[in-house]
Structure formats: structure tokens, C-alpha cells
């Protein structure tokens, strides 16, 4: 039923007569997107082209915003001018200004533009193709094997008739992760951000990755997208609503922008669980599926404040009622008499002065008035919510291209869990929001500095406090895959606090230096220090990881969890 529905939706939208020229979406990359968003914060007001609360962004809209920056006086430093040119060259087919041509194309027809290995463009067809490469090697003390990654693939994008745009990406990867990432994979049976995997060289993993989407405009104000990809909601390093941590999934998305309002509707199918063989590897089977609907209404209030309200529902079977783009999901759930997993909340950003931004999120999983406010008893198991608060400071302390970010996240125990099968907020056995799941507090500090145009430095530090389960059959609220109504759940109705269970504390610091050799070709050197203390450890678990990487048109690996 679901496949017929998505096919029908895509065909209906594809043959819409009133289409307008537009571009494919830019894969979500924190480093890349920071370069775009820092200009808005530096300007001190919301950009007039698109809302930043739902990612990824479309290339044509980013290009329009870059054109507005080029005609103003915001760009002052050589580094900012370099970044503006870098972003413009990357989206050159939509830029109104003159963009660079390569000084030395290869064989006359390759790399005629700095961003494209090969491109073809006429009045009907636009096509760009690029290699995708990630080669890295690293050392971790007390580990026998060399840590490494070897990814090879290709990506291409383009448009037909300037009305339908497309993007596809696929790679094959063999990798040996740092020890704490390997522990995560073995515990959850899933590689973060990836799907089906196989063993490689004993303790490594091999997997095939693919993403792709088709985009078109239904009208001047309504945009449609159909594809497999990830989405991200919010302005933070983390998202407590929808993040990019899980495997790409199939979805249909409508984006309606009218005046100061932006309504985003997302309907998707997700993998509820995975079947494993005797060796603990994913095996061929018909995996159970679940259905996710999400809508977010964002509004610009004044020139520098954006507020979004959202509602999400996770359901273990398809239901036509949740296709309504404007209905209140909680009302639908009540009318159907179904125990569907509904969450709601808000997010905001406030560019309160040029160069500074406050942002945050609040997610409400379950609400019982007397228990939420502690009238009936303290810390109810049904008091499930998540909170984020963050601050960004661009050109900090008047140092050009020194950017600071501070962020705090906390999630109550049992948030995102559900008592009915296949309704937790997960996809392919990984959280749909924060990597830790629930039952945690986290503080994040990020220092970004670009002293010269081609050198990007990033220092990320985090502190995590969370409660874990002492065994697989006990549930203290962290593992979002578990049933919150299992017989061995926590300590009862009241008295549930963040950190309950086996207390853990993690300190992590990562320094990364990236040098851009040429457009989207990076040489990375990174150093990570991580320590974990826990009630069930006799001594702290300390480790470090040093890595050297070459990236071509790929997102930098972060192991910050």
C-alpha cells in the first residue's frame, strides 16, 4: 500500500503543469552549512530567501542568497570573500554573477569549472558529475589493527527543462572504526548513518551507501521533493526533533513558503527493526517497516526572530489520515482510537544582535498536567520531554572568522520510547534524534577558526552525563529501542531522574585541521581524546585517536558521541 501511495504522489507532482525552475538540495554538511549560516548571523537578521530551521537547503535558493550578499557591504575580510566565492562556485549554475572558470582544465573538457569533474549545460539539460573519495588512516593506542576508511563512489546532479532537478550519490566503503564507535555498532547492530553492512577484516565493516532525490515546484510557493536522504531540524549541532544520525530513508516532502510563513510537510517510511544471522550480521529478510509524518510551521517575527512549531507521529502501519498536510495529528489519533506515537514542540532562533544568535528546541513526548508539574508526584515516568539551548558568536571578540558555539541538551528518561511495537523514534536501530537516545545531559562547545582562506580549524568539546541499563532486560530509559512498559522498567511511576541506572560520564575533545587543496578536495588532520567513567568500570576508559584523511566531495567523519 505504501509503495503505491508514494508512487502516486511522485507521479502526481511530477506531471504538475505549473512548474518553475529550481535546483537540487545540497547534502547536509555541518562545515559547509556553517559557512552559509554565519553570514546570516553576522548580518543580524533572517535571510529573505529561505528559512534555515529545516535542512537541507536548495541550491538555487542558496545561490540567490549569495547574490544578495555580493551586492552588499557585509563581506569585509579576505577569508569571507574566499568563502563567498567558494560557495558561489559550488552552485555556479544558479549564480547571477560571473563565477570562476578553471585556469587549467584537464584534457580540455574536464574540470572546466572548479566544482565539476564534468558538466554539460544547454537550454534543456543540465548535468554535473563528480568523483567521491574518502581515504583515511589512523592510530589508536592498544588497538591491534590500523584504523582506516576507504570510500569510493560518484555523485551527479542536474535538471531537465529547468523544471525538474535531481541528485544521486553512491559509494562503497570498507572501514575500521575507533573503539568507541565499534562498541556502539556492536551494541546496536547498526552503523551510524548507514544501513545494511557486512564484516570486514574481522573488526571492520563494509557497506554500500546511496542517496537520491527528485525535486520540482508545484507552484511559485510550493516545492516538492521525493527521495532517499536524511533531514535535520533546528539550528544546533544536535537536533532533538529530527537529526542526520540515522540511515537515509524514503520520503515525500512539501515546502510551502508564503510571506513570513514556511510550512514543511514530511512523510516517510522507516525501518523498524533488522533481522540478524547467527554471527550478528544483518541478513536478507523482509524487515518490519513503520510510517512517520511530520509538519513544521515556521514564522519570521520581525527581522531577526524565527519560531517554529511542529508535530510528529510514528505509526506501525500506514494510515491515510496522516497524509493531511494541515490536520492536528493528536486529534486524528484520538478519532482513530489508536495509540500512535505523537510528539510536538517548538524551536526558535533569535539573531538578537549582529554576530550573535540564540537558538533552542523543546520537545514534548507525553503530557499529564498533574505529573508534569509535580502535583501528583515528582519525576513521573510519563514526564517525557527534551530541551536544547544554544548560543553562536560570529567573529568572536572581534577576531575575524573566529566563531564560537555553545550548546546544552537534555532528554528525560523514556523520551522517544513507546509501549507498542515499532513505534519508537528510531530508524534502522539508530535514534532519529540525538545519538545518545534519552536519559542524558550534554554540553557542547565548538570553536571554528579560519585564519587563512583555505585552512579550516574546528575544536569540538563535549561533556555527557547519562544513565545506562545494567543488562539487556532492564530498562532505565536510555535505549530508545526498548519498550517502556516492559516488566523491568525503571523504578516505577515516580522518582525517575536523568542519569538513573548505571551512571556514565564522557569527556571528548576533537581538533580537526582541514586544508582545501582545490574546490571540495580536503586534506584533514584530526586528534581526538576521549575518556569515560562509569559505575561499572574499575578505572576510567581513556583513549585517543589520530587520523589523516583525504576527502573529495565527501562530508567529514565525526565520531563525537
XYZ file of C-alpha atoms in Angstrom:
561
model
C 0.000 0.000 0.000
C 2.768 2.394 0.936
C 4.687 1.869 -2.308
C 1.564 2.591 -4.353
C 0.950 5.742 -2.334
C 4.453 7.148 -2.738
C 4.465 6.278 -6.420
C 1.130 8.023 -6.909
C 2.317 11.109 -5.023
C 5.504 11.326 -7.041
C 3.711 10.862 -10.387
C 1.072 13.448 -9.460
C 3.676 16.013 -8.552
C 5.970 15.142 -11.420
C 3.355 15.963 -14.009
C 2.206 19.159 -12.383
C 1.840 21.676 -15.221
C 2.706 24.854 -13.356
C 6.375 24.187 -12.649
C 9.165 26.694 -12.142
C 12.939 26.440 -12.407
C 14.735 25.265 -9.302
C 17.703 23.234 -8.081
C 18.600 20.070 -6.211
C 19.272 20.039 -2.476
C 22.779 20.395 -1.036
C 23.680 17.351 1.141
C 23.700 18.379 4.799
C 27.279 19.045 5.894
C 27.850 20.948 9.168
C 31.062 22.605 7.981
C 29.551 23.698 4.666
C 26.259 24.871 6.156
C 28.069 26.859 8.840
C 29.647 28.985 6.105
C 26.160 29.832 4.812
C 24.520 30.452 8.177
C 27.336 32.530 9.660
C 26.633 35.245 7.070
C 23.030 35.487 8.277
C 24.121 35.718 11.921
C 26.782 38.277 11.035
C 24.132 40.352 9.275
C 21.895 40.112 12.346
C 18.647 39.343 10.533
C 16.845 36.440 8.878
C 17.743 35.987 5.250
C 14.795 36.774 2.935
C 15.170 33.751 0.639
C 14.656 30.654 2.820
C 14.165 29.555 6.439
C 17.143 27.779 7.989
C 15.197 25.675 10.521
C 14.694 22.712 8.170
C 17.706 21.285 6.352
C 18.998 20.597 3.711
C 18.734 23.749 1.558
C 18.130 24.034 -2.173
C 20.989 25.169 -4.390
C 19.038 27.807 -6.280
C 17.882 29.426 -3.025
C 21.383 29.413 -1.554
C 22.667 30.978 -4.785
C 20.045 33.746 -4.605
C 21.111 34.492 -1.037
C 24.784 34.582 -2.037
C 23.946 37.077 -4.782
C 22.345 39.403 -2.221
C 25.487 39.187 -0.072
C 27.727 40.011 -3.000
C 25.921 43.306 -3.636
C 26.053 44.457 -0.009
C 28.871 45.542 2.276
C 28.754 42.611 4.734
C 31.760 40.832 3.207
C 34.865 42.533 4.583
C 37.698 40.056 5.161
C 39.700 38.134 2.564
C 38.533 34.893 4.173
C 34.861 35.873 3.846
C 35.412 36.809 0.207
C 37.049 33.422 -0.347
C 34.120 31.633 1.307
C 31.599 33.579 -0.763
C 33.465 32.646 -3.945
C 33.780 29.014 -2.800
C 30.031 28.702 -2.176
C 29.232 30.574 -5.392
C 31.496 28.331 -7.458
C 29.830 25.294 -5.898
C 26.395 26.492 -7.048
C 27.513 28.371 -10.138
C 24.634 27.338 -12.429
C 22.245 29.454 -10.317
C 24.532 32.427 -9.624
C 23.660 35.650 -11.466
C 27.200 36.977 -11.140
C 30.244 35.867 -13.088
C 31.831 32.767 -11.499
C 35.289 31.333 -11.948
C 36.453 29.018 -14.699
C 39.312 26.625 -14.050
C 42.680 28.008 -15.029
C 43.939 24.601 -16.206
C 41.110 22.239 -17.290
C 42.060 18.583 -17.663
C 42.142 17.222 -21.222
C 40.255 20.268 -22.380
C 36.839 19.097 -21.153
C 37.275 18.060 -17.506
C 37.190 20.498 -14.595
C 36.215 23.429 -16.785
C 34.538 24.690 -13.613
C 36.410 24.276 -10.284
C 33.489 22.383 -8.714
C 32.701 19.900 -11.514
C 34.713 16.993 -12.840
C 32.440 17.173 -15.880
C 29.382 19.236 -16.699
C 27.063 19.751 -19.619
C 24.529 22.547 -19.843
C 22.140 23.700 -22.540
C 18.630 25.146 -22.564
C 17.048 21.758 -21.752
C 19.506 19.578 -19.865
C 21.922 20.436 -17.046
C 24.283 17.744 -15.731
C 27.193 17.729 -13.225
C 29.208 14.672 -12.214
C 31.944 14.318 -9.586
C 34.038 11.556 -8.039
C 33.515 10.824 -4.335
C 36.551 9.652 -2.377
C 37.399 9.285 1.311
C 40.776 7.757 2.215
C 41.879 7.882 5.831
C 44.244 6.159 8.210
C 44.539 6.493 11.954
C 46.117 5.141 15.097
C 44.513 4.320 18.426
C 46.597 3.059 21.384
C 46.087 -0.544 22.495
C 44.323 -1.454 19.267
C 45.915 -4.108 17.110
C 44.606 -3.036 13.722
C 45.136 0.214 11.876
C 42.023 2.414 11.899
C 41.050 3.244 8.318
C 38.375 4.194 5.817
C 38.301 3.569 2.088
C 35.266 5.029 0.291
C 34.882 5.369 -3.476
C 31.896 6.474 -5.480
C 30.262 9.093 -7.616
C 27.638 11.806 -7.365
C 25.735 13.654 -10.028
C 23.062 16.308 -10.123
C 21.259 18.369 -12.687
C 17.916 19.398 -14.113
C 15.610 18.742 -17.032
C 13.828 21.628 -18.761
C 14.906 23.826 -15.817
C 11.796 22.456 -14.076
C 12.771 19.088 -12.590
C 16.054 18.757 -10.698
C 17.708 15.585 -9.468
C 20.590 14.370 -7.336
C 22.078 10.940 -6.719
C 25.078 9.674 -4.769
C 26.502 6.231 -4.138
C 29.688 4.906 -2.555
C 31.136 1.632 -1.352
C 33.091 1.699 1.901
C 35.376 -0.507 3.961
C 36.258 0.882 7.373
C 37.678 0.041 10.798
C 36.244 2.427 13.374
C 37.774 3.790 16.590
C 36.985 1.518 19.538
C 34.051 3.502 20.978
C 32.315 3.642 17.593
C 32.844 -0.097 17.142
C 31.307 -0.663 20.586
C 28.271 1.370 19.518
C 27.850 -0.674 16.341
C 28.144 -3.985 18.169
C 25.707 -2.929 20.879
C 23.060 -1.565 18.488
C 23.661 -3.734 15.446
C 23.795 -0.656 13.207
C 26.456 1.612 11.721
C 25.546 5.266 12.460
C 24.272 6.938 9.316
C 24.329 3.728 7.296
C 22.123 0.708 6.674
C 22.950 -2.862 5.658
C 26.555 -3.813 6.500
C 28.934 -6.773 6.389
C 32.048 -7.739 8.320
C 35.399 -6.550 7.005
C 38.794 -7.794 8.174
C 37.457 -9.175 11.445
C 36.641 -5.970 13.333
C 35.777 -3.718 10.404
C 32.625 -3.072 8.401
C 31.771 -2.802 4.744
C 28.670 -1.134 3.381
C 27.155 0.412 0.279
C 25.656 3.909 0.605
C 23.165 5.592 -1.710
C 21.029 8.734 -1.670
C 18.922 10.319 -4.350
C 16.021 12.684 -4.868
C 13.903 14.422 -7.485
C 12.611 17.979 -6.946
C 10.068 20.189 -8.638
C 7.855 23.173 -7.917
C 4.105 22.671 -7.884
C 3.571 26.422 -7.878
C 5.607 29.518 -7.239
C 5.269 28.996 -3.483
C 5.041 25.176 -3.130
C 8.075 22.939 -3.628
C 8.090 19.136 -3.702
C 10.831 16.574 -3.113
C 10.763 12.772 -3.364
C 13.791 10.665 -2.496
C 16.041 8.819 -0.087
C 18.052 11.109 2.180
C 18.355 12.457 5.721
C 16.722 15.577 7.144
C 17.701 17.857 10.020
C 15.526 20.225 12.039
C 16.981 23.123 14.010
C 19.994 25.392 14.296
C 22.134 23.330 16.658
C 24.974 20.881 16.446
C 22.432 18.302 17.592
C 18.726 18.091 16.889
C 16.211 16.725 19.374
C 13.495 16.647 16.691
C 14.976 15.076 13.517
C 18.730 14.629 13.034
C 21.070 13.200 10.414
C 22.339 10.374 12.666
C 20.280 7.525 11.207
C 20.280 5.763 7.862
C 18.760 7.630 4.853
C 15.067 6.839 4.364
C 12.443 7.275 1.659
C 10.250 10.367 1.989
C 7.979 12.855 0.273
C 8.399 16.478 1.333
C 6.349 19.576 0.563
C 7.659 23.015 1.398
C 5.243 25.944 1.243
C 6.626 29.466 1.697
C 4.171 32.364 1.777
C 5.066 35.776 3.157
C 6.762 35.185 6.533
C 5.423 31.635 6.881
C 7.113 28.390 5.909
C 5.196 25.102 6.234
C 7.180 21.881 5.775
C 5.407 18.530 5.486
C 7.420 15.314 5.616
C 6.006 11.810 5.095
C 8.403 8.879 5.250
C 8.836 5.156 5.683
C 11.440 3.914 8.153
C 12.980 0.560 9.032
C 11.559 -0.517 12.389
C 13.993 -3.373 13.061
C 16.570 -5.606 11.434
C 16.959 -9.387 11.201
C 20.391 -10.806 12.113
C 22.048 -14.136 11.384
C 23.858 -16.381 13.883
C 27.000 -14.214 13.629
C 25.156 -10.988 14.459
C 25.134 -9.575 10.922
C 22.112 -8.156 9.088
C 20.676 -10.831 6.835
C 18.238 -10.977 3.939
C 14.662 -10.728 5.152
C 11.575 -8.558 4.879
C 12.368 -6.067 7.651
C 9.391 -4.573 9.529
C 8.555 -1.012 8.498
C 6.878 1.962 10.163
C 5.428 5.267 8.968
C 6.434 8.752 10.001
C 4.639 12.048 9.414
C 5.970 15.438 10.445
C 4.898 19.014 9.878
C 6.599 22.195 10.976
C 5.291 25.744 10.627
C 7.975 28.409 10.838
C 7.342 32.138 11.003
C 9.701 35.097 10.864
C 8.717 37.550 13.596
C 10.258 40.894 12.857
C 13.621 40.871 11.121
C 15.649 38.635 13.415
C 13.403 36.089 15.175
C 12.148 32.797 13.740
C 9.837 30.476 15.674
C 8.752 27.039 14.555
C 6.080 24.718 15.928
C 5.979 21.078 14.909
C 4.119 17.825 15.353
C 5.298 14.304 14.518
C 3.625 10.913 14.552
C 5.187 7.437 14.295
C 2.837 4.606 13.377
C 3.425 0.873 12.887
C 1.035 0.694 9.931
C 0.080 3.012 7.109
C -2.934 5.284 7.623
C -4.386 7.751 5.073
C -5.434 10.163 7.837
C -1.870 11.302 8.429
C -1.454 12.427 4.817
C -3.498 15.537 5.556
C -0.889 18.337 5.479
C -2.827 20.657 7.813
C -4.556 18.380 10.326
C -3.656 18.237 14.008
C -2.201 14.734 14.421
C -3.237 14.354 18.046
C -6.877 14.897 17.064
C -6.574 12.226 14.350
C -5.059 9.802 16.851
C -7.984 10.327 19.251
C -10.566 9.862 16.475
C -8.959 6.619 15.325
C -8.697 5.271 18.870
C -5.088 4.336 18.122
C -2.072 4.560 20.442
C 0.157 6.172 17.803
C 3.369 7.847 18.928
C 2.720 11.606 18.678
C 5.252 14.259 19.666
C 5.050 18.036 19.444
C 7.118 21.046 20.359
C 8.844 24.188 19.196
C 12.191 25.508 18.014
C 13.498 29.050 17.611
C 16.420 31.205 16.629
C 16.990 34.833 17.532
C 19.723 36.892 15.846
C 19.469 39.422 18.642
C 22.463 41.490 17.528
C 24.768 41.306 14.500
C 27.176 38.439 15.094
C 25.218 36.657 17.843
C 22.399 34.121 17.821
C 20.385 32.321 20.487
C 18.583 29.131 19.497
C 16.733 26.275 21.140
C 14.240 23.424 20.967
C 11.590 21.945 23.228
C 10.112 18.517 22.501
C 7.111 17.131 24.378
C 6.604 13.377 24.211
C 3.841 12.904 26.779
C 1.892 15.354 28.918
C -0.143 14.669 32.061
C -0.812 18.009 33.766
C -0.596 16.885 37.387
C 2.520 14.798 36.786
C 4.282 17.286 34.503
C 4.135 19.983 37.201
C 4.775 17.533 40.061
C 1.335 17.963 41.644
C 0.594 14.226 41.758
C 4.206 13.252 42.447
C 7.782 14.136 41.424
C 9.559 12.980 38.259
C 6.860 10.854 36.694
C 7.812 8.235 34.121
C 5.288 9.973 31.854
C 7.092 13.318 32.207
C 8.945 12.838 28.916
C 10.446 15.836 27.191
C 13.674 17.177 25.662
C 15.306 20.601 25.832
C 18.030 22.361 23.863
C 19.563 25.806 24.394
C 22.370 27.236 22.288
C 24.422 30.342 21.502
C 26.542 31.288 18.470
C 29.066 34.112 18.341
C 30.469 35.032 14.907
C 33.800 36.891 14.660
C 34.141 36.361 18.388
C 35.936 39.061 20.370
C 36.330 40.981 17.082
C 38.653 38.311 15.686
C 37.794 37.820 12.038
C 36.453 34.327 11.220
C 36.702 33.080 14.808
C 33.285 31.540 15.580
C 32.110 30.100 18.885
C 29.138 27.863 19.624
C 27.835 26.690 22.991
C 25.008 24.173 23.296
C 23.188 22.329 26.066
C 20.940 19.317 25.507
C 18.950 17.226 27.942
C 16.393 14.470 27.438
C 14.279 12.863 30.163
C 14.258 9.059 30.595
C 11.931 7.118 28.262
C 11.535 10.010 25.810
C 11.222 8.657 22.234
C 10.376 5.159 23.572
C 6.943 3.615 23.091
C 4.962 0.789 24.677
C 3.703 -0.563 21.351
C 5.871 -2.413 18.854
C 7.594 -0.498 16.049
C 6.606 2.991 17.179
C 9.773 4.303 18.817
C 11.525 7.322 17.254
C 14.203 5.275 15.504
C 15.265 4.212 12.035
C 17.350 1.119 11.276
C 18.066 0.628 15.008
C 19.522 4.131 15.476
C 17.885 7.155 17.152
C 16.031 9.544 14.894
C 17.169 12.476 17.064
C 20.205 12.507 19.413
C 22.887 9.753 19.236
C 22.542 9.069 22.990
C 18.824 8.373 22.743
C 17.440 9.623 26.065
C 18.201 9.849 29.797
C 21.135 12.246 29.396
C 22.538 15.737 29.747
C 25.112 17.082 27.315
C 27.197 20.257 26.984
C 28.904 21.043 23.665
C 31.458 23.759 22.871
C 32.722 24.353 19.334
C 35.474 26.748 18.239
C 35.822 27.312 14.498
C 38.656 29.429 13.141
C 39.726 30.164 9.592
C 42.998 32.072 9.851
C 43.677 31.975 6.101
C 41.267 31.266 3.241
C 41.979 27.569 2.673
C 42.598 26.434 6.270
C 39.629 25.436 8.435
C 40.145 24.577 12.096
C 37.489 23.033 14.313
C 37.765 22.244 18.015
C 34.744 20.348 19.397
C 34.483 19.552 23.098
C 31.627 17.769 24.810
C 30.600 16.514 28.216
C 27.931 13.832 28.506
C 26.189 12.509 31.600
C 23.778 9.623 31.088
C 22.276 6.582 32.753
C 22.675 3.223 31.050
C 20.993 -0.120 31.591
C 22.815 -2.763 33.680
C 21.574 -5.534 31.356
C 19.581 -6.047 28.175
C 16.364 -6.986 30.002
C 16.339 -3.879 32.255
C 15.094 -0.500 31.029
C 16.080 2.770 32.742
C 15.077 4.912 29.769
C 18.181 5.480 27.607
C 17.784 2.891 24.848
C 15.012 4.191 22.606
C 14.547 0.740 21.061
C 13.213 -0.726 24.315
C 9.593 -0.991 25.378
C 8.820 1.472 28.172
C 6.138 -0.880 29.536
C 8.403 -3.922 29.931
C 8.264 -5.679 33.328
C 11.762 -4.476 34.259
C 11.214 -0.799 33.531
C 12.947 1.605 35.920
C 11.750 2.257 39.430
C 8.023 2.817 38.987
C 5.719 5.718 38.167
C 7.540 8.443 40.150
C 11.138 9.261 41.046
C 12.610 8.914 37.553
C 15.538 11.305 37.035
C 18.130 11.922 34.332
C 21.120 9.651 34.901
C 19.210 6.837 36.576
C 20.598 3.373 36.025
C 24.348 2.918 35.615
C 25.792 6.440 35.702
C 28.230 7.298 32.887
C 30.272 10.396 32.172
C 32.072 11.049 28.886
C 34.568 13.807 28.119
C 35.611 14.174 24.485
C 37.778 16.706 22.672
C 38.392 16.672 18.932
C 40.695 19.011 16.999
C 40.438 18.927 13.220
C 42.533 20.853 10.696
C 41.234 20.843 7.117
C 43.121 22.319 4.198
C 41.295 22.792 0.890
C 43.729 21.760 -1.832
C 41.245 22.695 -4.520
C 37.444 23.023 -4.709
C 35.963 20.337 -2.384
C 39.267 18.464 -2.092
C 40.388 18.447 1.542
C 43.349 17.148 3.497
C 42.316 16.569 7.140
C 44.382 16.007 10.254
C 42.444 15.269 13.428
C 43.182 14.320 17.017
C 40.555 13.014 19.442
C 40.815 12.410 23.177
C 38.004 10.537 24.920
C 37.521 9.357 28.478
C 34.554 7.537 30.013
C 33.904 6.891 33.671
C 31.065 4.701 34.871
C 29.827 2.953 37.992
C 30.553 -0.432 36.417
C 34.151 0.459 35.457
C 37.044 -0.068 37.855
C 39.004 2.791 36.257
C 38.397 5.405 33.555
C 38.383 4.162 29.971
C 40.810 6.534 28.244
C 41.706 6.527 24.564
C 42.975 8.797 21.817
C 42.684 8.672 18.067
C 44.890 10.334 15.441
C 43.726 10.390 11.835
C 44.912 11.715 8.466
C 42.378 11.851 5.639
C 41.946 12.846 2.018
C 38.365 13.794 1.081
C 36.958 14.564 -2.331
C 33.324 15.744 -2.376
C 32.548 13.956 0.886
C 31.404 15.008 4.355
C 33.995 14.828 7.108
C 33.603 11.942 9.550
C 32.812 12.964 13.129
C 32.879 10.466 15.986
C 31.618 12.925 18.594
C 29.500 10.635 20.750
